[in-house]
Coordinates of C-alpha atoms in Angstrom, one line a residue:
X895 CA 88.2 179.6 66.5
X896 CA 86.1 179.8 69.7
X897 CA 87.6 177.4 72.2
X898 CA 86.3 176.7 75.7
X899 CA 89.1 176.5 78.4
X900 CA 87.3 173.8 80.3
X901 CA 86.4 172.0 77.1
X902 CA 90.0 172.1 76.0
X903 CA 91.1 170.7 79.4
X904 CA 88.6 167.9 78.9
X905 CA 89.4 167.2 75.2
X906 CA 91.8 164.4 75.9
X907 CA 89.2 162.5 77.7
X908 CA 85.8 163.5 76.3
X909 CA 84.4 161.4 73.5
X910 CA 81.9 162.7 71.1
X911 CA 79.0 163.3 73.4
X912 CA 75.4 163.7 72.2
X913 CA 72.5 164.0 74.6
X914 CA 70.3 161.4 73.1
X915 CA 67.7 161.3 75.8
X916 CA 68.2 164.1 78.1
X917 CA 72.0 164.6 78.3
X918 CA 73.4 161.2 77.5
X919 CA 75.1 159.3 74.8
X920 CA 78.0 156.8 74.6
X921 CA 78.8 153.3 73.8
X922 CA 78.2 151.3 76.9
X923 CA 80.5 149.7 79.5
X924 CA 80.4 146.8 81.8
X925 CA 79.9 146.1 85.4
X926 CA 82.6 147.3 87.8
X927 CA 81.4 145.3 90.7
X928 CA 78.8 142.8 89.7
X929 CA 76.0 141.6 92.1
X930 CA 72.4 142.8 92.2
X931 CA 72.5 144.9 95.4
X932 CA 70.3 142.5 97.3
X933 CA 72.8 142.5 100.2
X934 CA 72.0 146.1 100.9
X935 CA 69.5 145.0 103.6
X936 CA 70.4 144.8 107.2
X937 CA 70.9 147.1 110.2
X938 CA 71.6 150.7 109.3
X939 CA 74.5 150.9 111.8
X940 CA 76.3 148.1 109.9
X941 CA 78.4 148.5 106.7
X942 CA 76.1 148.2 103.7
X943 CA 76.6 147.3 100.0
X944 CA 74.6 149.4 97.6
X945 CA 74.5 149.4 93.8
X946 CA 74.6 152.3 91.4
X947 CA 73.4 151.9 87.8
X948 CA 74.7 154.8 85.8
X949 CA 74.2 156.0 82.3
X950 CA 77.3 156.3 80.1
X951 CA 77.9 159.9 78.9
X952 CA 81.3 159.1 77.4
X953 CA 83.4 156.0 77.0
X954 CA 86.5 157.7 78.3
X955 CA 85.2 159.3 81.5
X956 CA 82.0 157.9 82.9
X957 CA 83.1 154.5 84.1
X958 CA 86.5 155.9 85.2
X959 CA 84.8 158.5 87.4
X960 CA 82.4 156.2 89.0
X961 CA 85.0 153.5 89.7
X962 CA 87.2 156.1 91.4
X963 CA 84.1 157.5 93.2
X964 CA 83.3 154.0 94.5
X965 CA 86.8 153.6 95.8
X966 CA 86.6 156.9 97.7
X967 CA 83.1 156.0 98.9
X968 CA 84.2 152.6 100.2
X969 CA 87.3 154.1 102.0
X970 CA 85.5 157.0 103.6
X971 CA 82.1 155.6 104.6
X972 CA 82.8 152.0 105.5
X973 CA 80.0 151.0 103.0
X974 CA 80.5 149.4 99.7
X975 CA 79.4 150.8 96.3
X976 CA 79.0 148.5 93.3
X977 CA 78.9 150.3 89.9
X978 CA 77.3 149.2 86.7
X979 CA 77.6 151.6 83.7
X980 CA 75.2 151.1 80.8
X981 CA 74.9 152.8 77.4
X982 CA 72.1 155.3 76.9
X983 CA 70.9 153.1 74.1
X984 CA 70.1 150.3 76.6
X985 CA 69.7 151.8 80.0
X986 CA 65.9 152.5 79.8
X987 CA 65.1 148.9 79.0
X988 CA 67.6 147.4 81.4
X989 CA 66.5 149.6 84.2
X990 CA 62.9 148.8 83.6
X991 CA 63.6 145.1 83.6
X992 CA 65.5 145.4 86.9
X993 CA 62.7 147.3 88.6
X994 CA 60.0 145.0 87.2
X995 CA 61.9 142.0 88.5
X996 CA 62.2 143.6 92.0
X997 CA 65.9 144.1 91.5
X998 CA 66.1 147.8 91.4
X999 CA 69.5 149.4 92.1
X1000 CA 69.9 151.5 95.1
X1001 CA 70.8 154.5 93.0
X1002 CA 69.7 154.9 89.4
X1003 CA 71.0 157.5 86.9
X1004 CA 68.2 158.2 84.4
X1005 CA 66.4 161.0 82.7
X1006 CA 62.9 160.3 84.2
X1007 CA 61.9 159.9 87.9
X1008 CA 58.3 161.0 88.5
X1009 CA 56.6 157.7 87.6
X1010 CA 58.8 155.9 90.2
X1011 CA 58.0 158.6 92.8
X1012 CA 54.3 158.2 92.0
X1013 CA 54.6 154.5 92.8
X1014 CA 56.3 155.4 96.1
X1015 CA 59.5 153.6 95.2
X1016 CA 61.9 156.4 95.9
X1017 CA 63.5 158.1 98.9
X1018 CA 62.8 161.8 99.1
X1019 CA 65.3 164.5 99.8
X1020 CA 64.2 164.9 103.4
X1021 CA 65.0 161.2 103.9
X1022 CA 68.4 160.9 102.2
X1023 CA 69.8 164.2 100.9
X1024 CA 71.9 166.2 103.3
X1025 CA 70.6 169.7 103.9
X1026 CA 73.8 171.4 102.7
X1027 CA 73.6 169.6 99.4
X1028 CA 69.9 170.4 98.9
X1029 CA 70.5 174.1 99.6
X1030 CA 73.3 174.2 97.0
X1031 CA 71.3 172.7 94.2
X1032 CA 69.9 175.3 91.8
X1033 CA 66.3 176.1 92.4
X1034 CA 65.2 175.3 88.9
X1035 CA 66.4 171.7 89.3
X1036 CA 64.7 171.4 92.7
X1037 CA 61.5 172.6 91.1
X1038 CA 61.5 170.2 88.2
X1039 CA 62.8 167.4 90.5
X1040 CA 59.8 167.8 92.8
X1041 CA 56.8 165.5 92.6
X1042 CA 53.7 165.9 94.8
X1043 CA 55.5 168.4 97.0
X1044 CA 58.6 166.3 97.7
X1045 CA 62.0 166.5 96.0
X1046 CA 63.0 163.1 94.5
X1047 CA 64.8 163.9 91.2
X1048 CA 68.4 164.8 92.3
X1049 CA 70.4 166.2 89.4
X1050 CA 73.8 164.8 88.3
X1051 CA 74.6 167.3 85.6
X1052 CA 72.9 169.7 83.2
X1053 CA 72.9 171.1 79.7
X1054 CA 71.4 174.2 78.3
X1055 CA 70.8 175.3 74.7
X1056 CA 72.0 178.3 72.7
X1057 CA 72.2 179.4 69.1
X1058 CA 75.4 178.3 67.3
X1059 CA 76.2 180.2 64.1
X1060 CA 78.9 179.8 61.4
X1061 CA 80.9 183.1 61.5
X1062 CA 82.5 182.5 58.1
X1063 CA 79.1 181.9 56.4
X1064 CA 77.6 184.9 58.2
X1065 CA 80.5 187.1 57.0
X1066 CA 80.1 185.8 53.4
X1067 CA 76.4 186.6 53.6
X1068 CA 77.0 190.1 54.9
X1069 CA 75.5 189.4 58.3
X1070 CA 76.8 191.3 61.3
X1071 CA 76.3 189.3 64.4
X1072 CA 73.7 186.9 65.8
X1073 CA 69.9 187.5 65.3
X1074 CA 67.9 188.6 68.3
X1075 CA 64.4 188.2 66.8
X1076 CA 62.8 185.5 64.7
X1077 CA 62.4 187.8 61.8
X1078 CA 66.2 188.4 61.9
X1079 CA 66.8 184.7 62.1
X1080 CA 64.7 184.1 59.0
X1081 CA 66.5 186.9 57.1
X1082 CA 69.9 185.5 58.1
X1083 CA 68.9 182.0 57.1
X1084 CA 67.8 183.3 53.7
X1085 CA 71.0 185.1 53.2
X1086 CA 73.1 182.0 54.0
X1087 CA 70.9 179.8 51.8
X1088 CA 71.4 182.3 48.9
X1089 CA 75.1 181.6 49.0
X1090 CA 74.4 178.3 47.3
X1091 CA 77.0 175.6 47.2
X1092 CA 74.8 173.4 49.4
X1093 CA 74.6 175.8 52.3
X1094 CA 71.4 175.9 54.4
X1095 CA 70.3 178.7 56.6
X1096 CA 69.1 176.8 59.7
X1097 CA 69.6 173.1 60.5
X1098 CA 66.2 172.1 61.9
X1099 CA 65.8 168.6 63.5
X1100 CA 62.2 167.5 64.1
X1101 CA 63.0 163.8 63.8
X1102 CA 62.4 161.2 66.5
X1103 CA 65.7 161.6 68.3
X1104 CA 64.8 164.7 70.3
X1105 CA 62.0 166.7 68.6
X1106 CA 60.8 167.8 72.0
X1107 CA 64.1 169.5 72.7
X1108 CA 64.1 171.6 69.5
X1109 CA 60.5 172.6 69.9
X1110 CA 61.0 173.5 73.5
X1111 CA 63.7 176.0 72.6
X1112 CA 61.4 177.7 70.1
X1113 CA 58.1 177.6 72.1
X1114 CA 59.7 179.0 75.3
X1115 CA 60.9 181.9 73.2
X1116 CA 57.4 182.7 72.0
X1117 CA 55.8 182.7 75.4
X1118 CA 54.7 179.1 75.1
X1119 CA 54.6 176.2 77.6
X1120 CA 54.0 172.5 77.7
X1121 CA 51.9 172.8 80.8
X1122 CA 50.3 175.6 82.8
X1123 CA 50.0 174.2 86.3
X1124 CA 48.1 170.9 85.9
X1125 CA 46.8 171.8 82.5
X1126 CA 48.5 170.7 79.3
X1127 CA 48.9 173.6 76.8
X1128 CA 50.5 171.8 73.9
X1129 CA 48.1 173.2 71.3
X1130 CA 48.0 176.7 72.7
X1131 CA 47.9 179.6 70.2
X1132 CA 51.5 180.5 71.1
X1133 CA 52.7 176.9 70.3
X1134 CA 50.7 176.7 67.1
X1135 CA 52.2 180.1 66.0
X1136 CA 55.7 178.7 66.8
X1137 CA 55.3 175.6 64.8
X1138 CA 53.8 177.5 61.9
X1139 CA 57.0 179.7 61.8
X1140 CA 59.2 176.6 61.9
X1141 CA 57.2 175.2 59.0
X1142 CA 57.7 178.4 57.0
X1143 CA 61.5 178.0 57.3
X1144 CA 61.2 174.5 55.8
X1145 CA 58.6 175.5 53.2
X1146 CA 60.8 178.4 51.9
X1147 CA 63.9 176.2 51.6
X1148 CA 65.8 177.7 54.4
X1149 CA 66.5 174.4 56.2
X1150 CA 68.1 171.1 55.1
X1151 CA 66.1 168.6 53.1
X1152 CA 63.4 166.7 55.1
X1153 CA 63.8 168.3 58.5
X1154 CA 60.7 166.3 59.7
X1155 CA 62.9 163.2 59.7
X1156 CA 66.2 164.8 60.6
X1157 CA 67.6 164.0 64.0
X1158 CA 69.7 166.3 66.1
X1159 CA 72.8 164.3 65.3
X1160 CA 72.1 165.0 61.6
X1161 CA 71.8 168.7 62.3
X1162 CA 75.0 168.7 64.3
X1163 CA 76.8 166.9 61.5
X1164 CA 75.6 169.4 59.0
X1165 CA 76.8 172.3 61.1
X1166 CA 80.2 170.6 61.8
X1167 CA 80.6 170.2 58.0
X1168 CA 80.5 173.9 57.6
X1169 CA 77.3 173.9 55.5
X1170 CA 74.7 175.2 58.0
X1171 CA 74.4 178.8 59.1
X1172 CA 72.7 178.1 62.4
X1173 CA 71.7 175.3 64.7
X1174 CA 70.6 175.0 68.3
X1175 CA 73.5 173.4 70.3
X1176 CA 75.0 173.0 73.7
X1177 CA 78.4 172.8 75.3
X1178 CA 79.3 169.2 74.1
X1179 CA 78.8 170.4 70.5
X1180 CA 81.3 173.1 71.2
X1181 CA 83.8 170.5 72.5
X1182 CA 83.4 168.5 69.2
X1183 CA 83.8 171.6 67.1
X1184 CA 86.9 172.6 69.0
X1185 CA 88.4 169.1 68.6
X1186 CA 87.7 169.0 64.8
X1187 CA 88.8 172.6 64.3
X1188 CA 86.9 173.0 61.0
X1189 CA 84.3 175.6 61.7
X1190 CA 84.7 179.2 62.9
X1191 CA 81.6 179.5 65.1
X1192 CA 80.1 181.7 67.7
X1193 CA 77.5 181.1 70.4
X1194 CA 74.6 183.5 71.3
X1195 CA 71.3 183.4 73.1
X1196 CA 68.5 182.1 71.1
X1197 CA 66.3 184.8 69.5
X1198 CA 62.8 185.5 70.7
X1199 CA 59.8 186.2 68.5
X1200 CA 59.3 189.7 69.9
X1201 CA 62.9 190.6 70.9
X1202 CA 62.3 190.1 74.6
X1203 CA 64.9 188.4 76.9
X1204 CA 66.0 185.0 75.6
X1205 CA 64.9 181.9 77.5
X1206 CA 67.0 178.7 77.4
X1207 CA 65.8 175.1 77.3
X1208 CA 67.6 173.2 80.1
X1209 CA 68.0 169.4 80.5
X1210 CA 69.2 167.4 83.5
X1211 CA 69.4 163.7 84.4
X1212 CA 68.7 162.3 87.8
X1213 CA 70.4 160.2 90.5
X1214 CA 67.3 158.8 92.2
X1215 CA 67.3 156.6 95.2
X1216 CA 65.2 153.5 95.5
X1217 CA 63.8 152.5 98.9
X1218 CA 65.2 149.3 100.3
X1219 CA 65.2 148.0 103.8
X1220 CA 68.4 149.1 105.5
X1221 CA 69.9 151.1 102.7
X1222 CA 69.0 154.6 103.8
X1223 CA 72.2 155.6 105.6
X1224 CA 74.4 154.2 102.9
X1225 CA 72.4 156.1 100.2
X1226 CA 72.6 159.3 102.2
X1227 CA 76.4 158.8 102.4
X1228 CA 76.4 158.5 98.6
X1229 CA 74.8 161.9 98.1
X1230 CA 76.9 163.5 100.8
X1231 CA 80.0 162.5 98.9
X1232 CA 78.7 163.1 95.3
X1233 CA 77.6 166.7 96.0
X1234 CA 81.0 167.7 97.4
X1235 CA 82.4 170.3 95.0
X1236 CA 85.5 168.3 94.1
X1237 CA 83.2 165.3 93.1
X1238 CA 80.2 166.7 91.2
X1239 CA 82.1 169.4 89.4
X1240 CA 84.9 167.1 88.4
X1241 CA 82.3 164.8 86.9
X1242 CA 80.6 167.6 85.1
X1243 CA 83.8 169.1 83.8
X1244 CA 85.2 165.9 82.5
X1245 CA 81.9 165.1 80.7
X1246 CA 81.7 168.6 79.2
X1247 CA 78.4 169.6 80.7
X1248 CA 77.0 172.3 83.0
X1249 CA 76.7 172.6 86.8
X1250 CA 73.6 171.9 88.9
X1251 CA 74.7 173.8 92.0
X1252 CA 75.3 177.3 93.1
X1253 CA 78.9 176.4 94.0
X1254 CA 79.2 174.9 90.5
X1255 CA 78.3 178.2 88.9
X1256 CA 81.2 179.7 90.8
X1257 CA 83.5 176.8 89.9
X1258 CA 82.9 177.4 86.2
X1259 CA 82.6 181.2 86.3
X1260 CA 86.0 181.9 84.8
X1261 CA 85.1 180.0 81.6
X1262 CA 84.0 182.8 79.3
X1263 CA 82.8 180.4 76.6
X1264 CA 80.3 178.9 79.0
X1265 CA 79.0 182.3 80.1
X1266 CA 76.1 182.3 77.6
X1267 CA 74.8 179.1 79.3
X1268 CA 75.7 180.0 82.9
X1269 CA 73.9 183.3 82.8
X1270 CA 70.6 181.6 81.9
X1271 CA 71.0 178.2 83.6
X1272 CA 69.5 179.3 87.0
X1273 CA 66.3 180.2 85.2
X1274 CA 66.3 177.5 82.6
X1275 CA 63.0 176.0 81.5
X1276 CA 62.7 172.2 81.4
X1277 CA 60.2 169.8 80.0
X1278 CA 57.6 168.6 82.6
X1279 CA 59.7 165.8 83.9
X1280 CA 57.8 166.2 87.2
X1281 CA 54.7 164.7 85.5
X1282 CA 54.6 160.9 85.5
X1283 CA 52.9 160.9 82.1
X1284 CA 55.6 163.0 80.5
X1285 CA 57.6 160.0 79.3
X1286 CA 54.7 158.7 77.1
X1287 CA 53.9 162.2 76.0
X1288 CA 57.5 162.8 75.0
X1289 CA 57.5 159.7 72.9
X1290 CA 54.4 160.8 71.0
X1291 CA 56.0 164.2 70.4
X1292 CA 59.2 162.6 69.1
X1293 CA 57.3 160.3 66.7
X1294 CA 54.7 162.8 65.5
X1295 CA 55.9 166.4 65.7
X1296 CA 57.5 166.3 62.3
X1297 CA 54.1 165.6 60.7
X1298 CA 53.4 169.3 61.2
X1299 CA 55.9 170.2 58.4
X1300 CA 53.8 168.2 56.0
X1301 CA 50.2 168.1 54.9
X1302 CA 48.9 167.6 58.4
X1303 CA 50.1 171.0 59.5
X1304 CA 50.8 172.5 62.9
X1305 CA 47.3 172.9 64.3
X1306 CA 46.2 169.3 63.7
X1307 CA 49.5 167.9 64.9
X1308 CA 49.4 169.8 68.1
X1309 CA 45.7 169.0 68.7
X1310 CA 46.5 165.3 68.5
X1311 CA 49.4 165.6 70.9
X1312 CA 47.2 167.6 73.3
X1313 CA 44.7 164.8 73.2
X1314 CA 47.5 162.2 73.8
X1315 CA 48.7 164.2 76.8
X1316 CA 45.2 164.6 78.3
X1317 CA 44.4 160.9 77.8
X1318 CA 47.7 159.8 79.4
X1319 CA 46.7 161.3 82.7
X1320 CA 43.3 159.5 82.8

């Protein structure tokens, strides 16, 4: 059994965590402090009250961490931090309502930021992020957190994807090690499927939960992109070729039934049951597998179409700061405390995710089971969250990408998504 040391340390407190939007999942919590943050105005030399609205990653850890953080913040800064933790199922709607009603929190933990930056609602890094913290944040997250030349999307934690494979099924099928090319992946999937007994070669989720995540992992490993500079490239030849290959896996019976409507949670459940040879996963899946102790699994870089160096799809969520009269110094104090190594890395470790800072890479460096992620994380490729229209494009991808596995086919599906993206920016 492959067990992560840090995952094992976190097992007693980490609930089953699935990144439903970018990294998050969970079951919701309440308000630790109440109030709407309106008393955050006033002179910047005076103690301020600011409010954090945070997404719940796990019922065991998220609220407990932020409550303790608020206590430390209150004691060390002289300001007051109120905390409200909301389930990932509800935070998008509740956050939108707050902002529309002119009751935005001072700090919001969410998986999109660019539309708020475009509306000039956010403080930029030069205004509220201490220089030491900004220098420590990994360059890739600064890049994707930058809108119109300014850094607004400050990362809280990260995840990166890799190929999980069932070592027992591979051994039964006579497969020696992980595939490094797509041709090898297809051969391995066929060998596992040929075992019968309900086994499938590759668990493919192109349902509405996170189709953009699965497709990203594949397209990046075929030289594809979502955007090239300011130009959308959703229907590029590389992306069409990628989706055609994925359709072939389904057409030849190497995936589970109806992958077009299967969500990532379904694919994970199939892998955890021991009936899938391979699946794209991330560190919280390893935590679940270690807890359940049913599947002998290994983790490897995702194969590429031509055998070149593997690329990983990365995800981060953001701790963005809304501009309010008089809250700037209290907000700056929030980030100064959060990005201290004993705060940010404790949060990440307890939730079972990956670091967002250079010092975090060093903190987790001794965990051999995270090495496959840590090696690629600094160069991880993200979806274009720096584009304000990405949220609507992502929704279209989630709802429609699975159509490519049916009669509509890859070319027409990606053509329609390309048109949606181009129209969204008009």
